[in-house]
Short mmCIF file of C-alpha atoms in Angstrom, two decimals:
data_model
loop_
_atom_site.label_atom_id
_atom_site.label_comp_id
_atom_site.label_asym_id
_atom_site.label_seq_id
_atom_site.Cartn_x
_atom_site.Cartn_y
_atom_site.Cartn_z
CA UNK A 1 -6.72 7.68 19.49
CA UNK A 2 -7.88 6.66 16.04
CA UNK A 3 -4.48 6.05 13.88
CA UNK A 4 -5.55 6.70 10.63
CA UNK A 5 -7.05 9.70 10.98
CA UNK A 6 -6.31 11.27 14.41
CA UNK A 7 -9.56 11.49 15.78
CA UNK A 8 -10.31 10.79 19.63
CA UNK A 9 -12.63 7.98 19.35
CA UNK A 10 -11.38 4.46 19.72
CA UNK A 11 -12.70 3.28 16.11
CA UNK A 12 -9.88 0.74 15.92
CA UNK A 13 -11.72 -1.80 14.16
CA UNK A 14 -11.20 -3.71 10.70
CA UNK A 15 -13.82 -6.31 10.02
CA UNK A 16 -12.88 -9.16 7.78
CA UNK A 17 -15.97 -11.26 6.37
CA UNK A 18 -15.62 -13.86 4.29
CA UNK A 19 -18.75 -14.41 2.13
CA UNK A 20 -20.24 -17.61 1.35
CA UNK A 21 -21.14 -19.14 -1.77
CA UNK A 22 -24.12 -17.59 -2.19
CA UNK A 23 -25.42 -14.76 -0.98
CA UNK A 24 -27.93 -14.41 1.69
CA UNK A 25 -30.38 -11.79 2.40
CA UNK A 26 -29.37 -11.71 5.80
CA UNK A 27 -25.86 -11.15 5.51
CA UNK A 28 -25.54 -10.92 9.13
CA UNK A 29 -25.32 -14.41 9.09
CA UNK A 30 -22.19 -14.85 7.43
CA UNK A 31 -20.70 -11.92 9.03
CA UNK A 32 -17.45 -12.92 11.43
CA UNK A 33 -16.21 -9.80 13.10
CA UNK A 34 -12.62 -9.77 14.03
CA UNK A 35 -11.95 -7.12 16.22
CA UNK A 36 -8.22 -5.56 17.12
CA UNK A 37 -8.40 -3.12 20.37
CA UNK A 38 -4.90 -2.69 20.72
CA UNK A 39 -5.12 0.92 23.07
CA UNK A 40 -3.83 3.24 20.44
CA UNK A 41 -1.66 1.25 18.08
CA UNK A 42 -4.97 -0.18 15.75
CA UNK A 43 -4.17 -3.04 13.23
CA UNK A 44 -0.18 -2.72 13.48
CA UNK A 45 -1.41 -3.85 16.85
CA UNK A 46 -1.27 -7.51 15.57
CA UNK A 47 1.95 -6.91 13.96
CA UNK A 48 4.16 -5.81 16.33
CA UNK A 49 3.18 -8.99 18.82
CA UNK A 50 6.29 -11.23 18.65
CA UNK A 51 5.86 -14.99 17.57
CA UNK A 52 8.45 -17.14 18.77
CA UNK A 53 9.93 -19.75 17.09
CA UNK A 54 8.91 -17.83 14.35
CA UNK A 55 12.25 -16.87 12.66
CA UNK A 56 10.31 -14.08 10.31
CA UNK A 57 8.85 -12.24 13.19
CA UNK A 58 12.10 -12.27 14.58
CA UNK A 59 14.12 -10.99 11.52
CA UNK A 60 14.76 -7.77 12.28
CA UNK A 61 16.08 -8.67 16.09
CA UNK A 62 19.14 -10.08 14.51
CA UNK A 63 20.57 -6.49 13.63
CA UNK A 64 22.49 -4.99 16.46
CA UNK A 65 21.97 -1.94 17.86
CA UNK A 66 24.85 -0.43 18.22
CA UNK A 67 24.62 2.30 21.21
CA UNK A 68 26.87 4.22 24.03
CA UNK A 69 26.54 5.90 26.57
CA UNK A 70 25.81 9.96 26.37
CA UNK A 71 26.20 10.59 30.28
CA UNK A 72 22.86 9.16 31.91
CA UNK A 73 21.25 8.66 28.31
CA UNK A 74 21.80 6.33 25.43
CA UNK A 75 22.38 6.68 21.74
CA UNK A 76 20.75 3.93 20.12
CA UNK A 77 21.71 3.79 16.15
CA UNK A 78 18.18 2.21 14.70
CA UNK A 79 18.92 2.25 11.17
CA UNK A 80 15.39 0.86 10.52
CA UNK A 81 13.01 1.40 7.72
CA UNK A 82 10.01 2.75 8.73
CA UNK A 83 7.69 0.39 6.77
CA UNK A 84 10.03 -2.51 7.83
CA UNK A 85 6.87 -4.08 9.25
CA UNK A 86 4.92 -3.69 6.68
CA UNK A 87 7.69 -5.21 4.23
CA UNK A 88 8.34 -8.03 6.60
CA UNK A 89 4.75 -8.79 6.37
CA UNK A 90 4.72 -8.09 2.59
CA UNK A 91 7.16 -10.45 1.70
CA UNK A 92 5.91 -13.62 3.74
CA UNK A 93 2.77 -12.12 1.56
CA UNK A 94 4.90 -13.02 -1.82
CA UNK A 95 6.38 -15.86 -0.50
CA UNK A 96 3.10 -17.96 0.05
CA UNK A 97 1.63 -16.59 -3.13
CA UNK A 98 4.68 -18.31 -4.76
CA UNK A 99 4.93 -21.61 -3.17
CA UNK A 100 1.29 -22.20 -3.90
CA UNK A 101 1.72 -20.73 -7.53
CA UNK A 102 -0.80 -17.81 -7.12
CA UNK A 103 -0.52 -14.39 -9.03
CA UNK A 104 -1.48 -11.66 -6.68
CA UNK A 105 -2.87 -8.56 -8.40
CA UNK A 106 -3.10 -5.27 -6.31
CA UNK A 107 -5.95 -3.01 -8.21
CA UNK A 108 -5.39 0.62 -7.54
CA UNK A 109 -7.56 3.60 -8.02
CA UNK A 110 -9.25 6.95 -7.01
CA UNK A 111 -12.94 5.94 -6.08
CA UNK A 112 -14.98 5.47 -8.89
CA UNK A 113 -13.06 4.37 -11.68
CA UNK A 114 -14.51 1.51 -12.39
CA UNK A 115 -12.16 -1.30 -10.51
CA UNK A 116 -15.24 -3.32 -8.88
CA UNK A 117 -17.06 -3.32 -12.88
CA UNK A 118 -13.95 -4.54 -14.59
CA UNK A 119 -13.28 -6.66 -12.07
CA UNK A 120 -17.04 -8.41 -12.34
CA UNK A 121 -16.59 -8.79 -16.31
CA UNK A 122 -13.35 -10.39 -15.85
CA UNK A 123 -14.21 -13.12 -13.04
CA UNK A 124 -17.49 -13.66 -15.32
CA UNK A 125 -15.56 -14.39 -18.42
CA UNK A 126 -12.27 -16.07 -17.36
CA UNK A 127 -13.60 -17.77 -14.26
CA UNK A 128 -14.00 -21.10 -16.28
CA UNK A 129 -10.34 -20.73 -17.54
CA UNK A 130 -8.47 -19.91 -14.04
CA UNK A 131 -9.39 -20.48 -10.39
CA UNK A 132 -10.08 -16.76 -9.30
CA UNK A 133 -10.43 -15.78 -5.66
CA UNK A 134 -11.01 -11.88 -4.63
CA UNK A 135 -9.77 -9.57 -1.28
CA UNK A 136 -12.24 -6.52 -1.48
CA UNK A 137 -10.84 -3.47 0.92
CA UNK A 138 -13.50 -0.86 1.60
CA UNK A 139 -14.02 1.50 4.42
CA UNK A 140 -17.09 0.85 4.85
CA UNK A 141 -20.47 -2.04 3.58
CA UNK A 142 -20.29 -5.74 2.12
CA UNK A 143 -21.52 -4.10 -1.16
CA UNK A 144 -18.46 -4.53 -3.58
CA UNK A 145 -17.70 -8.39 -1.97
CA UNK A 146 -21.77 -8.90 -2.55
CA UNK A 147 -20.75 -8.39 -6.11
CA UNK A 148 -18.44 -10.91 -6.45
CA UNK A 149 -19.95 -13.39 -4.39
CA UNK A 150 -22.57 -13.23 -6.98
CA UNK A 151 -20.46 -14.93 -9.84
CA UNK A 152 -19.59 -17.58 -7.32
CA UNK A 153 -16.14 -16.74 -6.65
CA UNK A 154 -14.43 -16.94 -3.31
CA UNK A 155 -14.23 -13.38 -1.82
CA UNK A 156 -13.49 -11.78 1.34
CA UNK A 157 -14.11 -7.93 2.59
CA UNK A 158 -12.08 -5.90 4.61
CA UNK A 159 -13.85 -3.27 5.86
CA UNK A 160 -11.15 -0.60 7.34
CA UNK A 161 -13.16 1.37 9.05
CA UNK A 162 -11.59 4.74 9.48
CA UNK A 163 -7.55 3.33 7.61
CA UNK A 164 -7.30 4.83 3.87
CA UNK A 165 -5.70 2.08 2.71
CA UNK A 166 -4.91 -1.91 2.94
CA UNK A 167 -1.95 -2.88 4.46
CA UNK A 168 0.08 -6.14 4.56
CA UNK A 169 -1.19 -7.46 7.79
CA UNK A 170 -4.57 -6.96 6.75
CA UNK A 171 -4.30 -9.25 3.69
CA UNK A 172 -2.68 -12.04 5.67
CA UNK A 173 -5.70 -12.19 7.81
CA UNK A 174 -7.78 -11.92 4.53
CA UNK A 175 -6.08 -14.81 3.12
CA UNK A 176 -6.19 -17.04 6.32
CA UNK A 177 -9.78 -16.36 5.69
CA UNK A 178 -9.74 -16.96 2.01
CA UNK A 179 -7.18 -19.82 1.90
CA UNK A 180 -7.01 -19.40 -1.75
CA UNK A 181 -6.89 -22.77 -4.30
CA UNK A 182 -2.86 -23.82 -6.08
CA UNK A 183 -2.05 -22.12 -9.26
CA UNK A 184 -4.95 -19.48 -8.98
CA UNK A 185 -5.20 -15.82 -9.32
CA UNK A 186 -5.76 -13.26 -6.12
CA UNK A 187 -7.14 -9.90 -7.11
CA UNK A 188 -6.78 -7.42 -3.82
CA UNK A 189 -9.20 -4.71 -4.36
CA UNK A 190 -7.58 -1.98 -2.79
CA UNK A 191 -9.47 0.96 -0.89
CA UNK A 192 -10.29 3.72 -3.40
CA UNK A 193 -7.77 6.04 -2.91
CA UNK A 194 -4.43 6.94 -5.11
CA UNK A 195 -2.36 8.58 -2.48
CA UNK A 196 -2.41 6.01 0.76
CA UNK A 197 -2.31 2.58 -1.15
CA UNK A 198 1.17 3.63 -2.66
CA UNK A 199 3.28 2.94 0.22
CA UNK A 200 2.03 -0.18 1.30
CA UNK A 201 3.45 -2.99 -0.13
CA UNK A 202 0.95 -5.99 -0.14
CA UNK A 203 3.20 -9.22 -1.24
CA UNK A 204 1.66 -8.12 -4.65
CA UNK A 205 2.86 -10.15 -7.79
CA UNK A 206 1.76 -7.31 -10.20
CA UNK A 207 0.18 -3.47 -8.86
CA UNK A 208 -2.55 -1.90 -11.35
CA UNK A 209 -3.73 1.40 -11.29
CA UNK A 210 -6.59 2.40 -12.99
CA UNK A 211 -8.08 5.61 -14.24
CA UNK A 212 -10.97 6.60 -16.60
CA UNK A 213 -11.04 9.39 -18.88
CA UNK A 214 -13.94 11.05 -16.56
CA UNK A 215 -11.00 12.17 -14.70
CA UNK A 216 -8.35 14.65 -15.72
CA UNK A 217 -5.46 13.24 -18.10
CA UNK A 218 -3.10 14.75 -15.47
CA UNK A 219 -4.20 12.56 -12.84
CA UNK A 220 -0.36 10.63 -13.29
CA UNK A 221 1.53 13.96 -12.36
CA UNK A 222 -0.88 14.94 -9.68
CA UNK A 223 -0.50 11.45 -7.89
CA UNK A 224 2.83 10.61 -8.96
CA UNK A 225 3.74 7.92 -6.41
CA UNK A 226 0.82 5.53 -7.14
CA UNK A 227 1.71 5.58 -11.11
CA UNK A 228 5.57 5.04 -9.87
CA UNK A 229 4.97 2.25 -7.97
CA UNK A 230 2.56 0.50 -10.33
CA UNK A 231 3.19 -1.80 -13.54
CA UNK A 232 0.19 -1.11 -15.41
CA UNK A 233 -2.00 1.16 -15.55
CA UNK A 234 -5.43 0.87 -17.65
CA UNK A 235 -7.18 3.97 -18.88
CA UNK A 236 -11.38 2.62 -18.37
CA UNK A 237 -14.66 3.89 -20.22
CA UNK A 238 -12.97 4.59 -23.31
CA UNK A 239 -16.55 4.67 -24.56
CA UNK A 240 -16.74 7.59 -23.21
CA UNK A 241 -14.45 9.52 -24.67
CA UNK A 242 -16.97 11.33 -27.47
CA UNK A 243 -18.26 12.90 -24.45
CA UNK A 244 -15.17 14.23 -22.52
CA UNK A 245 -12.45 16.46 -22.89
CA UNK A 246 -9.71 13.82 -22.40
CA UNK A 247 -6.49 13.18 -24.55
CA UNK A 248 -5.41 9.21 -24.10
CA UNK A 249 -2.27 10.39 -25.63
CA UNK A 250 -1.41 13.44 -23.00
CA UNK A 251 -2.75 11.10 -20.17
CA UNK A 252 -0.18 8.28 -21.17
CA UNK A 253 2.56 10.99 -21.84
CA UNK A 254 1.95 12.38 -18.42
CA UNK A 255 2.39 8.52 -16.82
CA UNK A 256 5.14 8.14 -18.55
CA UNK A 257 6.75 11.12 -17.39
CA UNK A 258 6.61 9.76 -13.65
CA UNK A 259 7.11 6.11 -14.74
CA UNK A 260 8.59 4.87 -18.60
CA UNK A 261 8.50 1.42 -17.80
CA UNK A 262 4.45 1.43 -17.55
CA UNK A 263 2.61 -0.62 -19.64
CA UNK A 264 -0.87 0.88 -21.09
CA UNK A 265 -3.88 -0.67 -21.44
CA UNK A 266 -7.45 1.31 -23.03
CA UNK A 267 -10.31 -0.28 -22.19
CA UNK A 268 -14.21 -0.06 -21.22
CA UNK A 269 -15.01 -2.71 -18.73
CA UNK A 270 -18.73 -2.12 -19.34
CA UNK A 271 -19.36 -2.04 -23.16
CA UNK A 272 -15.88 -4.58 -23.47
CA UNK A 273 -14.06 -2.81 -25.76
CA UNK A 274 -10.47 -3.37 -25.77
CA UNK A 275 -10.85 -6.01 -22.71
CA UNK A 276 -9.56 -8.31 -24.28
CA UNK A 277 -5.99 -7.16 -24.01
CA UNK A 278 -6.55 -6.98 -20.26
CA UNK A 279 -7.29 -10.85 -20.53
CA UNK A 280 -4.32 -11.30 -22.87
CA UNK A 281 -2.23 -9.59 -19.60
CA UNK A 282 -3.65 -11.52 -16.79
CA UNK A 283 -2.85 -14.76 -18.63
CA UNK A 284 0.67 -13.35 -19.56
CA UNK A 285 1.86 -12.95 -16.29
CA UNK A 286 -0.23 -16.16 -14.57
CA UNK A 287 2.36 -18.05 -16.83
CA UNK A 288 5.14 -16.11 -15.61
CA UNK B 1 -3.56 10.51 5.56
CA UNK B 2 -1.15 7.74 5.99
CA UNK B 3 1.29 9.82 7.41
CA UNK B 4 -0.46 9.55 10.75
CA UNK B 5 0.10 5.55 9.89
CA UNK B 6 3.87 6.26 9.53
CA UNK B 7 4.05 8.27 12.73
CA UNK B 8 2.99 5.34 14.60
CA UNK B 9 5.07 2.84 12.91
CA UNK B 10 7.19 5.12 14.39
CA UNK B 11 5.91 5.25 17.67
CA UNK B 12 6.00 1.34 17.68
CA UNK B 13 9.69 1.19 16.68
CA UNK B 14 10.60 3.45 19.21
CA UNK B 15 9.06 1.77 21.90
CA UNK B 16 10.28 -1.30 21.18
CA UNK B 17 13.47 -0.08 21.06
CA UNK B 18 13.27 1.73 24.55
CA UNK B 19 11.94 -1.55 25.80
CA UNK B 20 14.95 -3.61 24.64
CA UNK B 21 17.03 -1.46 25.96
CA UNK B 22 16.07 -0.79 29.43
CA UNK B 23 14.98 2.40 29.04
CA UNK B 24 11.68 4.47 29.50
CA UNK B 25 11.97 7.65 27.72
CA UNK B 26 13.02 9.14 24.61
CA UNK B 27 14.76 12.21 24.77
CA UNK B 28 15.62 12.89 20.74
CA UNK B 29 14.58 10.83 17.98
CA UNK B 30 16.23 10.99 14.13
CA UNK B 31 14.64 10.38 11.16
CA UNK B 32 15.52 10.84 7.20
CA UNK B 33 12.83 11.31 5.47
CA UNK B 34 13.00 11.57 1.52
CA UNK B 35 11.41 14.11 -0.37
CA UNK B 36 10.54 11.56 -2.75
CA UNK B 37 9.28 9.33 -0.43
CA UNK B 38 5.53 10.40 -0.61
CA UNK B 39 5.00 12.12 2.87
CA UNK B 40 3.57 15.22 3.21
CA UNK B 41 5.86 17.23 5.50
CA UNK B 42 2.95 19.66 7.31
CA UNK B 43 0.72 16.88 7.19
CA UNK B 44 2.91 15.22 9.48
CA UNK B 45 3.86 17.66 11.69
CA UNK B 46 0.14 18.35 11.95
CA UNK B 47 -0.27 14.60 13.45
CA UNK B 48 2.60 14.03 15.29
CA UNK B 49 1.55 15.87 18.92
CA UNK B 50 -1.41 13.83 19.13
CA UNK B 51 0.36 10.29 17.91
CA UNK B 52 3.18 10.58 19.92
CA UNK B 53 0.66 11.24 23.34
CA UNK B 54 1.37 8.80 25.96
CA UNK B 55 4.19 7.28 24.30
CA UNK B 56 7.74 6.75 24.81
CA UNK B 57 8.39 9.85 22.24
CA UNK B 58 6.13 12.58 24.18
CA UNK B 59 7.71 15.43 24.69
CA UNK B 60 11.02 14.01 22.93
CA UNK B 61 12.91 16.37 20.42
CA UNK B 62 12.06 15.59 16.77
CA UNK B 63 15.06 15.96 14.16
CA UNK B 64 14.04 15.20 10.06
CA UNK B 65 16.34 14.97 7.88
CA UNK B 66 15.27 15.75 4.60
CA UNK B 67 17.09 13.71 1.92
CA UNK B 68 17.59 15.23 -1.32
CA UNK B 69 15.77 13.85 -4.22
CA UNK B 70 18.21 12.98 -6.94
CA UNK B 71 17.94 10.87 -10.05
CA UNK B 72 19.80 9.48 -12.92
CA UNK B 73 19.06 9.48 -16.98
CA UNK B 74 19.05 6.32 -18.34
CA UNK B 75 19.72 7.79 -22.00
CA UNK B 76 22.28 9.89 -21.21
CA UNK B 77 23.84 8.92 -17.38
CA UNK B 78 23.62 12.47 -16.36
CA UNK B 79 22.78 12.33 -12.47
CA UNK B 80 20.48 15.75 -11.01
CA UNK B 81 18.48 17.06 -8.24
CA UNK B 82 15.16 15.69 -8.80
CA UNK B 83 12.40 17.58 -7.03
CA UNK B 84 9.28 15.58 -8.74
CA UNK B 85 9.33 11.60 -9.58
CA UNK B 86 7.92 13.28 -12.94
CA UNK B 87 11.13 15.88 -13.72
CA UNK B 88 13.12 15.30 -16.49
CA UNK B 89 16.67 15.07 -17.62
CA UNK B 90 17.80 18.86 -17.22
CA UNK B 91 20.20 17.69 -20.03
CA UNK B 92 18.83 15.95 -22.31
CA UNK B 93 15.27 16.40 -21.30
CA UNK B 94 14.65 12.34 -20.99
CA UNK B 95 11.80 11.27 -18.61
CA UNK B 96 13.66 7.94 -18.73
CA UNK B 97 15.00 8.32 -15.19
CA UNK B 98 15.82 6.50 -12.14
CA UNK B 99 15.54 7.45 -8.52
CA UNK B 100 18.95 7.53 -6.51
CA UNK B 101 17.70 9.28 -3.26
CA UNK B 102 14.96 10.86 -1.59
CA UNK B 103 12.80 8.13 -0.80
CA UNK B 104 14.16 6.84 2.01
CA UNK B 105 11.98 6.24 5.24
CA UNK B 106 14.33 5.78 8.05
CA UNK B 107 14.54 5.92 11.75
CA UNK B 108 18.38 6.43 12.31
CA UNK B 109 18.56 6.77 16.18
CA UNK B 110 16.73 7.45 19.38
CA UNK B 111 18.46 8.72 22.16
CA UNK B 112 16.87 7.55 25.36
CA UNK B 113 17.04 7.44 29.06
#
């Protein structure tokens, strides 16, 4: 059965394509399919496969049980976070970002608000100042990594297929892929959603959410545990706003309701208004 | 829907407990499950029949726990239920608050045979 959404049919597949310097009309070429058929148990399938000699993969075997006997059955006390997996995975994520001195950023957003445009402007303007490399996660198409392979920079897609959201073990395959340059920045495109993406930790330096003022300035309260989790959150197409009914002030109010240590940033990735700030940010915490 | 993801994280834990312990079936499983912690509580009931088919938890009695929500005011120290991330202070109406409890995600025990 599909794990994400429940269906019947067996579409346990994430595809992982890294692109190549320049893009080819026939991107079948540089497609490399990696596919996980794990019976029911989709991409945690690769997780839950034991490494030996592999001390992280192990971790969690060094806490004891502790169980007895309850006539012919057996109390085991688990005591086990639910996402331990994940958060295993996550932090050998964070590790190898930090030993090779990369800042990992985790964009977050509902579809359509404008993560894939500000990401293009900033690769185009700073790529000559950092080494960039890009994870794009998308249900579905090469489009968004197409983008980005345009300006030259390294990028690989995950297509989910049916899964709502990245997920830890997905980006270590993504980065095995990617093998990203020393002292760079990582930007992880996350799959346009604000609910799923919240509870997966990615080994993430920094986690951005982004919303535009197309949406509703209570978008913070409706989704509260994507702006809780996140450490900045940038309100895009701010030249928009003589056309809409939205209140920056209310919509920042609202975040800060469900998260006061947010930091703000008001921007339009397309006409480059306030961007600048943005760029002031990314270099702030690269030096970090 | 990424509580169907949790239910099998879930279903993976428990069988990989059962495993290491010799068993084959789960006859109870408990869980705490923060109402903070982002799950939808129907949406996962509504998944867990079909996630758990074929699996060491089929047929095995499901106990939540629902944790409590509670957070603390960093202005003033008070400590309260919290019901949203997003509530604030109930006395001093801050929104500068911290979460205690409620977002745990926690499999506390399986019993098995």
């Amino acid at each position: 059965m599909c794990g994400t959404c429940g269906c019947g049919e067996n579409l346990d597949v994430i595809t992982i394509t890294l692109l190549g310097d320049k893009v080819k009309n026939e991107e079948k070429e540089m497609v490399e399919n990696y596919f996980l058929k794990n019976d029911h148990h989709h991409h945690y399938g690769k997780v839950h496969h034991h490494h030996h000699g592999n001390s992280l993969g192990h971790a969690h075997e060094t806490e004891h049980d502790h169980t007895h006997e309850h006539l012919s059955s057996k109390v085991i006390q688990v005591e086990q976070d639910i996402l331990h997996q994940n958060d295993l995975l996550a932090e050998r994520n964070r590790g190898y970002f930090e030993a090779k001195n990369i800042v990992a950023f985790n964009l977050v957003s509902s579809p359509g608000s404008g993560k894939t445009s500000l990401l293009e402007h900033t690769l185009d303007t700073l790529k000559d100042q950092f080494h960039f490399s890009v994870i794009e996660g998308d249900q579905q198409t090469l489009n968004d990594a197409n983008r980005i392979a345009r300006l030259e920079i390294p990028v690989v897609q995950i297509n989910t297929g049916k899964a709502c959201h990245l997920d830890a073990a997905m980006v270590i395959r993504a980065v095995k892929k990617l093998n990203p340059k020393s002292d760079s920045i990582l930007f992880i495109e996350n799959v346009g959603n604000l609910v799923c993406p919240a509870m997966f930790d990615l080994g993430e330096t920094k986690r951005v959410v982004i919303m535009s003022v197309t949406e509703g300035e209570d978008k913070a309260i409706k989704y509260p545990d994507m702006f809780h989790s996140a450490h900045l959150c940038i309100i895009n197409k701010i030249d928009l706003l003589p056309y809409v009914d939205f209140n920056v002030e209310k919509a920042k109010a609202y975040a800060m309701q469900v998260n006061h240590h947010l930091e703000f940033i008001e921007l339009s990735a397309t006409k480059g208004t306030g961007i600048e700030q943005w760029y002031n940010w990314i270099a702030k915490n690269k030096r970090i | 829907m990424h509580e169907l993801s949790v239910v099998m994280s879930i279903v993976e834990m428990a069988e990989e407990k059962t495993r290491q312990h010799g068993a084959t079936n789960v006859e109870q499983i408990n869980i705490d499950i923060g109402c903070l912690a982002g799950i939808e509580f129907g949406a996962l009931d509504f998944v867990w029949e079909a996630a758990v088919k074929d699996s060491v938890l089929e047929g095995a009695e499901r106990i939540i726990h629902k944790i409590p929500g509670r957070g603390k005011c960093s202005v003033c120290g008070n400590q309260f239920q919290m019901n949203n991330i997003f509530d604030s202070c109930p006395t001093c109406q801050s929104y500068q608050n911290e979460v205690i409890t409620g977002q745990e995600l926690i499999v506390k025990s399986l019993i098995v045979n």
